[in-house]
XYZ file of C-alpha atoms in Angstrom:
254
model
C -80.799 -62.082 -40.548
C -77.167 -62.414 -41.596
C -74.740 -59.704 -40.615
C -75.837 -56.539 -42.383
C -73.174 -54.008 -43.240
C -72.689 -51.358 -45.878
C -69.796 -49.804 -47.777
C -66.782 -51.995 -47.145
C -64.517 -48.936 -46.982
C -66.213 -48.018 -43.710
C -65.890 -51.504 -42.345
C -62.175 -51.348 -43.198
C -61.909 -48.048 -41.323
C -63.850 -49.314 -38.303
C -60.808 -48.850 -36.080
C -60.891 -45.149 -36.909
C -64.581 -44.923 -36.087
C -63.998 -46.641 -32.738
C -61.585 -44.115 -31.314
C -60.970 -41.078 -33.446
C -62.780 -37.822 -32.777
C -62.873 -34.123 -33.548
C -64.205 -34.280 -37.082
C -65.173 -31.204 -39.069
C -67.687 -28.853 -37.460
C -71.336 -29.845 -37.592
C -73.575 -28.163 -40.179
C -77.110 -26.873 -39.708
C -79.973 -25.917 -42.033
C -83.030 -24.483 -40.291
C -85.657 -25.068 -42.994
C -87.402 -28.323 -43.754
C -90.106 -30.458 -42.256
C -91.074 -31.585 -45.771
C -91.505 -35.222 -46.800
C -89.575 -35.965 -50.000
C -90.591 -38.470 -52.642
C -88.165 -41.345 -52.098
C -89.101 -44.178 -54.428
C -86.618 -47.035 -54.559
C -86.834 -49.132 -57.713
C -85.653 -52.711 -58.071
C -83.075 -52.908 -60.855
C -81.523 -49.507 -60.161
C -77.733 -49.474 -60.474
C -75.274 -46.911 -59.105
C -71.506 -46.895 -59.614
C -69.140 -44.988 -57.339
C -65.669 -43.526 -57.110
C -63.733 -43.008 -53.872
C -61.726 -39.986 -52.719
C -59.504 -39.680 -49.675
C -59.906 -36.438 -47.718
C -56.864 -34.854 -46.123
C -57.038 -34.485 -42.352
C -54.957 -31.311 -42.660
C -56.853 -29.206 -45.197
C -59.716 -31.405 -46.414
C -58.379 -31.640 -49.982
C -59.421 -34.746 -51.930
C -57.455 -37.304 -53.934
C -59.167 -39.856 -56.183
C -58.416 -43.522 -55.438
C -57.898 -44.825 -58.957
C -57.663 -48.479 -57.842
C -61.006 -48.493 -56.008
C -64.593 -48.454 -57.274
C -67.990 -49.770 -56.273
C -71.300 -50.811 -57.813
C -74.615 -50.836 -55.938
C -77.701 -52.608 -57.226
C -81.175 -52.370 -55.686
C -82.439 -55.927 -55.665
C -85.195 -57.842 -53.862
C -88.086 -55.971 -52.241
C -89.414 -57.247 -48.897
C -92.725 -56.269 -47.204
C -92.257 -54.509 -43.844
C -95.748 -53.986 -42.443
C -97.435 -51.550 -44.802
C -94.076 -50.503 -46.269
C -91.572 -52.111 -48.623
C -87.923 -52.698 -47.759
C -85.246 -53.037 -50.415
C -82.071 -55.077 -50.435
C -79.048 -53.210 -51.796
C -75.971 -55.221 -52.767
C -72.673 -53.377 -53.036
C -69.642 -54.806 -54.839
C -66.404 -52.975 -54.067
C -63.196 -53.511 -56.059
C -60.062 -52.371 -54.273
C -56.591 -53.205 -55.595
C -57.904 -56.423 -57.193
C -59.701 -57.448 -53.987
C -63.479 -57.826 -54.394
C -65.893 -57.622 -51.455
C -69.673 -57.737 -51.201
C -71.806 -55.900 -48.641
C -75.568 -55.741 -48.133
C -77.947 -53.063 -46.833
C -81.670 -53.222 -46.083
C -83.591 -49.942 -46.257
C -87.180 -48.711 -46.319
C -89.044 -45.407 -46.372
C -92.306 -44.756 -44.534
C -93.640 -42.047 -46.849
C -96.664 -41.270 -44.656
C -94.532 -40.593 -41.595
C -91.624 -39.150 -43.575
C -89.154 -41.529 -41.928
C -86.346 -43.481 -43.568
C -84.757 -46.538 -41.957
C -81.737 -48.754 -42.502
C -81.168 -52.055 -40.746
C -78.159 -52.171 -38.458
C -76.395 -48.951 -39.480
C -75.271 -48.500 -35.858
C -72.743 -51.246 -36.635
C -70.723 -48.629 -38.493
C -69.910 -47.323 -35.028
C -69.797 -50.622 -33.152
C -69.934 -53.907 -35.122
C -70.932 -55.754 -31.940
C -74.253 -53.936 -31.392
C -77.524 -55.778 -31.802
C -78.890 -54.740 -35.233
C -82.263 -53.002 -35.407
C -84.170 -50.851 -37.891
C -82.336 -47.578 -37.211
C -83.983 -44.248 -38.002
C -81.704 -42.598 -40.567
C -83.813 -39.697 -41.833
C -86.761 -38.085 -40.003
C -88.250 -35.694 -42.547
C -91.197 -34.871 -40.292
C -88.846 -32.715 -38.200
C -87.431 -29.301 -39.130
C -84.001 -29.603 -40.715
C -81.257 -29.463 -38.117
C -83.299 -31.252 -35.427
C -81.318 -34.166 -33.985
C -82.493 -37.535 -32.716
C -80.593 -40.315 -30.950
C -79.760 -43.714 -32.448
C -79.549 -46.391 -29.779
C -76.330 -48.360 -29.387
C -76.442 -51.617 -27.445
C -73.795 -51.886 -26.112
C -72.918 -48.185 -26.062
C -69.244 -48.616 -25.166
C -66.171 -50.151 -26.760
C -63.090 -51.681 -25.181
C -60.170 -50.474 -27.288
C -56.538 -50.861 -26.231
C -57.658 -51.299 -22.630
C -59.955 -48.235 -22.600
C -63.736 -48.357 -22.313
C -64.919 -45.661 -24.706
C -68.555 -44.570 -24.400
C -70.278 -43.600 -27.644
C -73.499 -41.620 -28.162
C -74.795 -41.521 -31.747
C -77.201 -38.923 -33.137
C -78.391 -37.905 -36.584
C -80.141 -34.990 -38.252
C -81.349 -33.999 -41.705
C -79.171 -31.072 -42.754
C -81.314 -30.293 -45.810
C -81.750 -30.691 -49.546
C -78.615 -30.347 -51.653
C -77.162 -31.503 -54.957
C -73.835 -32.509 -56.452
C -72.487 -33.625 -59.805
C -71.562 -37.201 -60.579
C -67.905 -38.007 -61.164
C -68.636 -39.875 -64.423
C -68.532 -38.373 -67.911
C -70.721 -36.612 -68.810
C -71.566 -35.313 -65.363
C -75.155 -35.379 -64.133
C -76.839 -33.530 -61.300
C -77.926 -35.597 -58.295
C -80.622 -34.165 -56.026
C -80.452 -35.509 -52.497
C -80.805 -34.865 -48.797
C -77.724 -34.651 -46.606
C -78.096 -36.530 -43.321
C -75.383 -35.957 -40.744
C -74.334 -38.559 -38.177
C -72.448 -37.431 -35.086
C -70.762 -39.815 -32.662
C -69.746 -38.261 -29.348
C -66.949 -40.150 -27.593
C -66.195 -39.979 -23.874
C -63.819 -41.759 -21.522
C -64.593 -41.714 -17.788
C -66.744 -38.643 -18.373
C -64.010 -36.838 -20.313
C -65.100 -35.663 -23.776
C -62.725 -37.027 -26.407
C -64.434 -35.246 -29.301
C -66.862 -36.203 -32.045
C -66.677 -37.913 -35.399
C -68.958 -37.062 -38.306
C -70.103 -38.887 -41.398
C -72.635 -37.764 -43.980
C -75.255 -39.930 -45.666
C -76.752 -38.577 -48.898
C -80.182 -39.910 -49.861
C -81.418 -39.310 -53.414
C -85.050 -38.399 -54.064
C -87.418 -37.711 -56.989
C -87.836 -34.000 -57.641
C -90.064 -34.215 -60.726
C -87.258 -34.058 -63.289
C -84.896 -36.772 -62.060
C -85.412 -40.167 -60.527
C -82.340 -40.933 -58.450
C -83.826 -42.375 -55.258
C -81.075 -44.280 -53.506
C -77.988 -43.985 -51.347
C -75.989 -41.703 -53.613
C -73.041 -40.682 -51.466
C -71.425 -41.432 -48.101
C -68.630 -39.389 -46.587
C -66.521 -39.996 -43.501
C -65.003 -36.623 -42.657
C -61.308 -36.306 -41.724
C -60.733 -37.273 -38.109
C -58.254 -36.243 -35.443
C -57.996 -37.046 -31.754
C -55.380 -35.403 -29.604
C -55.912 -36.396 -25.979
C -53.093 -38.708 -24.783
C -52.973 -41.635 -24.359
C -55.772 -41.782 -26.935
C -54.138 -39.752 -29.663
C -54.873 -40.832 -33.222
C -55.829 -39.310 -36.562
C -56.614 -40.347 -40.103
C -57.913 -39.157 -43.453
C -61.580 -39.139 -44.455
C -63.231 -41.055 -47.304
C -65.832 -39.820 -49.797
C -67.818 -42.383 -51.810
C -69.508 -40.470 -54.661
C -71.928 -41.554 -57.389
C -70.178 -41.834 -60.751
C -73.107 -43.081 -62.860
C -76.670 -44.192 -62.188
C -79.347 -46.025 -64.107
C -82.890 -46.091 -62.689
C -85.607 -48.063 -64.530
């Protein structure tokens, strides 16, 4: 397959993801083990706004010159399941970019996959079907996502990265469009632990919000993605930057 990536804002901030650590504290929800109804539909369209998140106090500022539109397009058989191709067009200061994601949900097993998401951490890894959401486990139970290779050479330093994920739990938020609408989703937390020669440099966090059908709404899709503010303060690797929050503005599901 061609290079699969998602959300150009995260590709643009790949340098941050390589080295920065010490994101916000991890969150935990001890319920769960349920298997949500996640039913992707070809023809669904989601539009998004972007906020920057202050690394000092977490406050947000809307990026008025940046927006994105995701459309769920071709379906592809994956064994007994169906994968969907999601095309994302991002407009940023008159620059237009296109990214593609492939996703599928094994409803029987309660497991949700995306192809090559580990490339958000290291664009050089060999892409595979990465387990993004394991809804057969109690909320808060982590699993590892393999990285091959699992280290990065940045500014002369080999940085080792271990990536894990967990379903935090069901949540909801309001769209940024007018009028606002409620979006029901599951928050999935990714945690990348960075080490250098056995020394812990800290962790970075980003949150993946997966919409589901709850009987009254039909918003199955990737509805939000948030890179939390990041800071790293161990010389000579001492860097920091703001976070980014990509939030659904409007959605239209057939």
